[in-house]
Coordinates of C-alpha atoms in Angstrom, one line a residue:
Chain A
M1 CA 0.0 0.0 0.0
A2 CA 1.3 3.3 -0.9
Q3 CA 1.7 5.7 1.8
K4 CA 2.0 9.4 1.1
K5 CA 3.6 12.0 3.4
L6 CA 3.9 15.8 3.1
V7 CA 7.6 16.7 3.8
L8 CA 8.9 20.2 4.6
N9 CA 12.5 21.0 4.4
S10 CA 12.6 24.3 6.4
A11 CA 16.3 24.8 5.6
W12 CA 15.5 25.5 2.0
C13 CA 12.2 27.6 2.7
K14 CA 12.4 31.3 1.9
G15 CA 9.0 32.1 3.2
C16 CA 7.5 33.5 0.0
G17 CA 4.1 32.2 1.0
I18 CA 3.2 30.8 -2.5
C19 CA 2.6 27.1 -1.2
A20 CA 0.3 28.4 1.6
A21 CA -1.7 30.7 -0.7
F22 CA -2.5 28.0 -3.1
C23 CA -3.2 25.1 -0.8
P24 CA -6.8 24.2 -1.2
K25 CA -7.0 22.8 2.4
Q26 CA -5.3 25.4 4.4
V27 CA -2.6 22.8 5.7
L28 CA 0.0 25.4 5.4
A29 CA 0.7 28.8 7.0
I30 CA 3.6 31.1 7.3
S31 CA 4.7 31.5 10.9
G32 CA 7.6 34.0 11.4
E33 CA 9.9 33.8 8.3
K34 CA 9.1 30.3 7.2
V35 CA 6.2 28.1 6.3
A36 CA 4.8 25.5 8.6
I37 CA 2.7 22.5 8.5
V38 CA -0.4 23.6 10.7
N39 CA -2.9 20.9 9.8
Q40 CA -1.2 17.8 8.5
D41 CA -4.3 15.6 8.7
A42 CA -6.1 17.8 6.3
C43 CA -3.8 17.3 3.4
I44 CA -5.1 15.7 0.2
F45 CA -1.7 15.2 -1.5
C46 CA -2.8 17.2 -4.4
G47 CA 0.7 18.6 -4.9
Q48 CA -0.2 22.0 -5.6
C49 CA 2.4 23.3 -3.1
E50 CA 5.2 21.1 -4.4
Q51 CA 4.8 22.0 -8.0
R52 CA 4.9 25.9 -7.4
C53 CA 7.4 25.9 -4.5
P54 CA 10.3 27.9 -6.1
D55 CA 12.7 26.5 -3.7
Y56 CA 11.7 22.8 -3.5
A57 CA 11.3 23.0 0.3
I58 CA 8.0 21.3 0.4
Y59 CA 7.1 17.8 -1.4
I60 CA 5.1 14.8 -1.2
E61 CA 7.0 11.7 -0.4
D62 CA 5.5 8.4 -1.8
N63 CA 6.5 5.7 0.5
E64 CA 5.9 2.3 -1.0
E65 CA 5.3 0.1 2.0
V66 CA 7.2 -2.9 1.8
G67 CA 5.0 -5.6 3.1
N68 CA 5.7 -9.2 3.3
Q69 CA 6.3 -9.9 -0.2
W70 CA 6.5 -13.7 0.1
V71 CA 3.2 -14.6 1.8
R72 CA 0.1 -13.6 -0.2
P73 CA -3.0 -13.7 1.9
Y74 CA -5.2 -15.0 -0.9
Chain B
M1 CA 16.6 16.2 1.7
A2 CA 14.7 16.8 -1.4
S3 CA 12.1 15.2 -3.5
E4 CA 12.9 12.5 -5.8
L5 CA 12.7 14.6 -8.9
I6 CA 15.1 17.1 -7.5
D7 CA 17.6 14.6 -6.4
K8 CA 17.5 13.0 -9.8
Y9 CA 17.8 16.1 -11.9
M10 CA 19.4 18.7 -9.9
R11 CA 22.6 19.1 -7.8
P12 CA 21.3 19.3 -4.2
E13 CA 24.7 20.3 -2.9
H14 CA 24.4 23.6 -4.7
L15 CA 20.8 24.0 -3.2
P16 CA 19.0 26.1 -2.0
H17 CA 19.5 28.3 -4.9
I18 CA 20.4 32.1 -4.7
W19 CA 17.2 33.4 -6.3
C20 CA 15.1 35.8 -4.2
P21 CA 12.2 34.6 -2.1
G22 CA 9.2 34.3 -4.3
C23 CA 11.2 34.4 -7.5
G24 CA 9.6 32.1 -10.4
N25 CA 12.7 30.9 -11.8
G26 CA 12.9 28.0 -9.5
I27 CA 9.4 27.0 -10.5
I28 CA 10.4 27.0 -14.3
M29 CA 13.5 25.1 -13.6
R30 CA 11.5 22.3 -11.9
D31 CA 8.9 22.5 -15.0
V32 CA 11.9 21.6 -17.2
A33 CA 13.1 18.9 -15.0
Q34 CA 9.6 17.5 -14.9
A35 CA 9.3 17.7 -18.6
I36 CA 12.6 15.7 -19.0
E37 CA 11.4 13.1 -16.6
N38 CA 8.0 12.7 -18.5
L39 CA 9.8 12.2 -21.8
G40 CA 12.2 9.8 -20.2
L41 CA 15.2 11.2 -21.8
D42 CA 18.7 9.8 -21.3
H43 CA 20.6 12.0 -18.7
D44 CA 23.9 12.0 -21.0
K45 CA 21.8 13.1 -24.0
V46 CA 20.6 16.2 -22.6
V47 CA 22.6 19.4 -22.7
I48 CA 21.5 22.6 -20.8
V49 CA 22.9 25.8 -22.2
S50 CA 22.4 29.1 -20.5
G51 CA 23.7 32.8 -20.8
I52 CA 24.0 35.5 -18.4
G53 CA 21.4 36.6 -15.9
C54 CA 19.3 35.5 -12.9
S55 CA 17.7 32.6 -14.9
S56 CA 20.9 31.6 -16.4
R57 CA 22.1 30.4 -13.1
A58 CA 19.8 27.4 -13.7
A59 CA 22.6 25.7 -15.7
G60 CA 24.5 25.5 -12.5
Y61 CA 21.8 23.7 -10.5
M62 CA 20.7 21.2 -13.1
D63 CA 22.5 17.8 -13.2
F64 CA 23.2 17.4 -16.8
N65 CA 25.8 18.2 -19.2
T66 CA 25.6 22.0 -18.7
I67 CA 27.3 25.0 -20.0
H68 CA 27.1 28.5 -18.6
T69 CA 28.1 30.8 -21.7
T70 CA 28.6 34.6 -22.3
H71 CA 25.7 37.1 -22.2
G72 CA 23.4 36.6 -25.2
R73 CA 25.2 33.8 -26.9
A74 CA 23.6 30.8 -25.3
I75 CA 21.9 30.1 -28.6
A76 CA 25.2 30.3 -30.4
F77 CA 26.9 28.0 -28.3
A78 CA 23.7 25.6 -28.5
T79 CA 23.9 25.7 -32.3
G80 CA 27.4 24.4 -32.2
I81 CA 26.6 21.6 -29.7
K82 CA 23.6 20.5 -31.7
L83 CA 25.6 20.6 -35.1
A84 CA 28.6 18.7 -33.6
N85 CA 26.2 16.0 -32.3
P86 CA 22.7 16.1 -33.5
E87 CA 21.7 13.3 -31.5
L88 CA 21.6 15.4 -28.3
N89 CA 18.6 17.2 -26.8
V90 CA 20.1 20.8 -26.4
I91 CA 17.9 23.0 -24.2
V92 CA 18.6 26.7 -23.7
L93 CA 17.4 28.4 -20.4
A94 CA 17.6 32.2 -20.9
G95 CA 16.2 35.4 -19.5
D96 CA 14.2 37.8 -21.6
G97 CA 16.9 40.4 -21.5
D98 CA 19.5 37.7 -22.6
I99 CA 17.6 36.4 -25.5
S100 CA 15.8 39.3 -26.8
A101 CA 18.1 42.2 -26.2
I102 CA 21.8 41.3 -26.5
G103 CA 20.9 37.8 -28.0
G104 CA 18.1 39.0 -30.2
N105 CA 19.9 38.4 -33.3
H106 CA 21.0 34.8 -32.5
L107 CA 17.3 34.3 -31.5
I108 CA 15.9 35.2 -34.8
H109 CA 18.6 33.5 -36.9
A110 CA 18.5 30.2 -35.1
A111 CA 14.8 30.4 -35.6
R112 CA 14.9 31.1 -39.3
R113 CA 17.4 28.3 -39.5
N114 CA 15.0 26.0 -37.8
I115 CA 17.8 24.1 -35.9
G116 CA 16.5 21.6 -33.5
I117 CA 17.1 23.2 -30.2
T118 CA 14.6 24.1 -27.4
V119 CA 14.4 27.5 -25.9
V120 CA 12.9 28.2 -22.6
V121 CA 12.6 31.8 -21.8
F122 CA 12.4 33.0 -18.2
N123 CA 10.4 36.1 -19.1
N124 CA 10.3 38.3 -15.9
N125 CA 10.0 41.6 -17.8
I126 CA 13.1 43.0 -16.3
Y127 CA 16.9 42.8 -15.7
G128 CA 16.9 41.3 -12.4
M129 CA 20.5 40.4 -11.7
T130 CA 21.7 44.0 -12.3
G131 CA 19.2 45.8 -10.4
G132 CA 16.0 46.2 -12.2
Q133 CA 16.6 47.9 -15.5
Y134 CA 13.9 47.8 -18.0
S135 CA 14.3 45.1 -20.6
P136 CA 12.7 44.7 -24.1
T137 CA 9.8 42.9 -22.6
T138 CA 8.9 45.4 -19.9
P139 CA 5.4 46.6 -20.9
R140 CA 4.9 50.2 -22.0
G141 CA 4.5 52.5 -19.1
E142 CA 5.8 50.3 -16.5
K143 CA 8.7 51.3 -14.4
G144 CA 12.3 50.1 -14.1
T145 CA 15.5 51.8 -12.3
T146 CA 16.3 53.3 -15.8
A147 CA 12.8 54.2 -16.5
P148 CA 11.6 56.0 -13.3
Y149 CA 8.8 57.8 -15.0
G150 CA 7.7 54.7 -17.0
N151 CA 9.0 52.9 -20.0
I152 CA 8.2 54.5 -23.5
D153 CA 9.1 51.6 -25.6
R154 CA 6.5 48.8 -26.7
S155 CA 7.5 45.4 -25.3
F156 CA 8.5 42.3 -27.4
D157 CA 6.4 39.3 -27.5
I158 CA 9.3 36.8 -27.7
A159 CA 7.1 33.8 -28.7
G160 CA 5.5 35.9 -31.5
L161 CA 8.9 37.3 -32.5
A162 CA 10.5 33.8 -32.8
Y163 CA 7.5 32.5 -34.7
G164 CA 7.8 35.5 -37.1
A165 CA 11.4 34.7 -37.7
G166 CA 10.6 31.2 -38.7
A167 CA 10.4 29.0 -35.5
S168 CA 8.6 25.9 -36.1
F169 CA 7.1 25.8 -32.5
A170 CA 6.2 28.7 -30.2
A171 CA 4.3 28.5 -27.0
R172 CA 3.6 30.6 -24.1
G173 CA 3.4 29.5 -20.5
S174 CA 3.4 31.0 -16.9
V175 CA 4.7 30.0 -13.7
Y176 CA 1.1 29.6 -12.1
H177 CA 0.1 27.3 -15.1
V178 CA 2.6 24.6 -14.1
Q179 CA 0.9 21.6 -15.9
Q180 CA 0.4 23.5 -19.1
T181 CA 4.0 24.9 -19.1
I182 CA 5.4 21.4 -18.4
S183 CA 3.3 20.0 -21.5
Y184 CA 4.5 22.9 -23.7
I185 CA 8.3 22.2 -22.8
Q186 CA 7.5 18.5 -23.5
Q187 CA 6.1 19.3 -27.0
G188 CA 8.9 21.7 -27.6
I189 CA 11.5 19.2 -26.8
S190 CA 9.9 16.4 -28.8
H191 CA 9.4 18.7 -31.8
K192 CA 11.7 18.5 -34.7
G193 CA 13.1 21.9 -35.3
F194 CA 13.5 25.2 -33.4
S195 CA 11.1 25.3 -30.5
I196 CA 10.6 28.2 -28.1
I197 CA 8.6 28.3 -25.0
D198 CA 8.2 31.8 -23.5
V199 CA 7.3 31.4 -19.7
A200 CA 5.8 34.5 -17.9
D201 CA 7.9 34.7 -14.9
I202 CA 7.4 36.6 -11.7
C203 CA 10.1 39.0 -10.2
P204 CA 8.5 40.3 -7.0
T205 CA 11.9 41.8 -5.8
Y206 CA 12.3 44.3 -8.7
Y207 CA 9.5 44.3 -11.2
G208 CA 7.0 43.6 -8.5
R209 CA 8.2 46.3 -6.1
K210 CA 8.8 49.0 -8.7
N211 CA 5.4 48.6 -10.2
K212 CA 3.5 48.0 -7.1
K213 CA 2.4 44.7 -8.0
G214 CA 2.3 43.2 -4.6
S215 CA 3.9 40.0 -3.2
A216 CA 4.8 36.9 -5.2
V217 CA 1.6 35.4 -4.3
D218 CA -0.4 38.5 -5.8
M219 CA 1.7 38.2 -8.9
M220 CA 0.8 34.6 -9.3
K221 CA -2.9 35.3 -8.6
Y222 CA -2.8 38.0 -11.2
Q223 CA -1.6 35.5 -13.7
R224 CA -4.3 33.1 -12.7
D225 CA -7.0 35.6 -13.0
N226 CA -5.8 37.2 -16.3
A227 CA -4.7 34.1 -18.3
V228 CA -6.3 33.8 -21.8
M229 CA -5.8 30.8 -23.9
Q230 CA -4.4 31.4 -27.3
D231 CA -7.3 29.9 -29.0
K232 CA -9.6 32.4 -27.3
A233 CA -6.9 35.2 -27.6
V234 CA -7.2 35.2 -31.5
T235 CA -10.8 36.1 -31.3
M236 CA -10.3 39.1 -28.8
T237 CA -9.5 42.8 -29.7
A238 CA -6.3 44.6 -28.5
E239 CA -8.5 46.5 -26.1
E240 CA -9.8 43.4 -24.3
L241 CA -6.3 41.7 -24.5
K242 CA -4.7 44.7 -22.4
G243 CA -3.1 43.4 -19.3
K244 CA -4.0 39.6 -20.1
V245 CA -1.5 36.8 -20.0
V246 CA -1.9 34.9 -23.1
I247 CA -0.9 31.3 -22.8
G248 CA -1.1 28.3 -25.2
V249 CA 0.7 26.9 -28.2
L250 CA 1.1 29.8 -30.6
A251 CA 2.0 27.9 -33.7
Q252 CA 3.4 24.5 -34.5
V253 CA 4.6 24.0 -38.2
N254 CA 6.7 21.2 -40.0
Y255 CA 9.9 22.7 -41.6
P256 CA 12.9 20.8 -42.5
E257 CA 15.3 20.8 -39.6
F258 CA 18.8 22.2 -40.1
T259 CA 21.1 19.4 -38.9
K260 CA 19.1 16.9 -40.9
E261 CA 19.3 19.0 -44.1
Y262 CA 23.0 19.6 -43.4
Q263 CA 23.6 15.8 -43.1
K264 CA 21.8 15.3 -46.5
I265 CA 24.4 17.8 -48.0
I266 CA 27.3 15.9 -46.4
D267 CA 25.9 12.6 -47.7
R268 CA 25.3 13.8 -51.1
L269 CA 28.9 15.3 -51.6
G270 CA 30.3 12.1 -50.2
R271 CA 28.4 10.1 -52.9
E272 CA 29.4 12.6 -55.6
A273 CA 33.1 12.2 -54.5
E274 CA 33.0 8.5 -54.4
E275 CA 31.6 8.4 -57.8
R276 CA 34.2 10.8 -59.2
E277 CA 37.0 8.6 -57.8
R278 CA 35.3 5.5 -59.3
S279 CA 35.1 7.1 -62.8

């Protein structure tokens, strides 16, 4: 099962606010000089933030969950 | 720590880049990487060529065969690379000042020649690196450090200029319209012949501040709210198009590509020389 995760690399963030402005679910907000994930659970992994972040500081990680490959339950 | 795409196509040791907060250059650079990823091009068969300017720093950040050349001459270098090895996908990343002012002649002649390179223009309507002087794409009436009372000249439409000069593929994108821009860059790279993608960029630090356009977010929202597709734009009057951002594929035609034609001459002369030796 694929498990997606919203990842923020604060070291690269310059706080322009583009991601927060175009997030359809208000997951992100500018706090101080950088962006912060304020409502992780609301994220729908649409990728609007990732494709418009000029600094590549926010992205969606697609973790392929490695289950037990050898035993199939069916 | 970066996404898979960035790790694969950029040099993360050189990131974060030096561009200002909210600068659209990073978005366009990612669009180019995404287009290359979507096309599944071989890393070693892609050459990124850039000139001088803010946008031209991109060649240093992208992990391909890259060359950072002199001001305005990116297309001249790219022409040489393409002619030496026509198998390569040569992509020129250049700013509006670089490509349409000092490099304007190279642009129109490469377009006329229809050589198979792809030019992605980071069109932010100003010279950012040197401090906000007005460029050939600064709209009439807008301000720059060298036009404190407003620019008198009319602006260049770079995609239209290249098409007029003979480019066989011309498109316009914007930093807000990420998916469309990626698609245009993909079409441009796949196209056999000279292709140009003029991307409306945002420069909140100079252009935005000088002309009271607000923050980077405001400038992107402006693009979102004022974008008109090319198909619709051709039916609109000049009055209606005032202040609009026209995006879309302007033209796509098939002309003979320069390196292929050049190879034909080499082959023909080779054959003739052989025949002469035999007789």
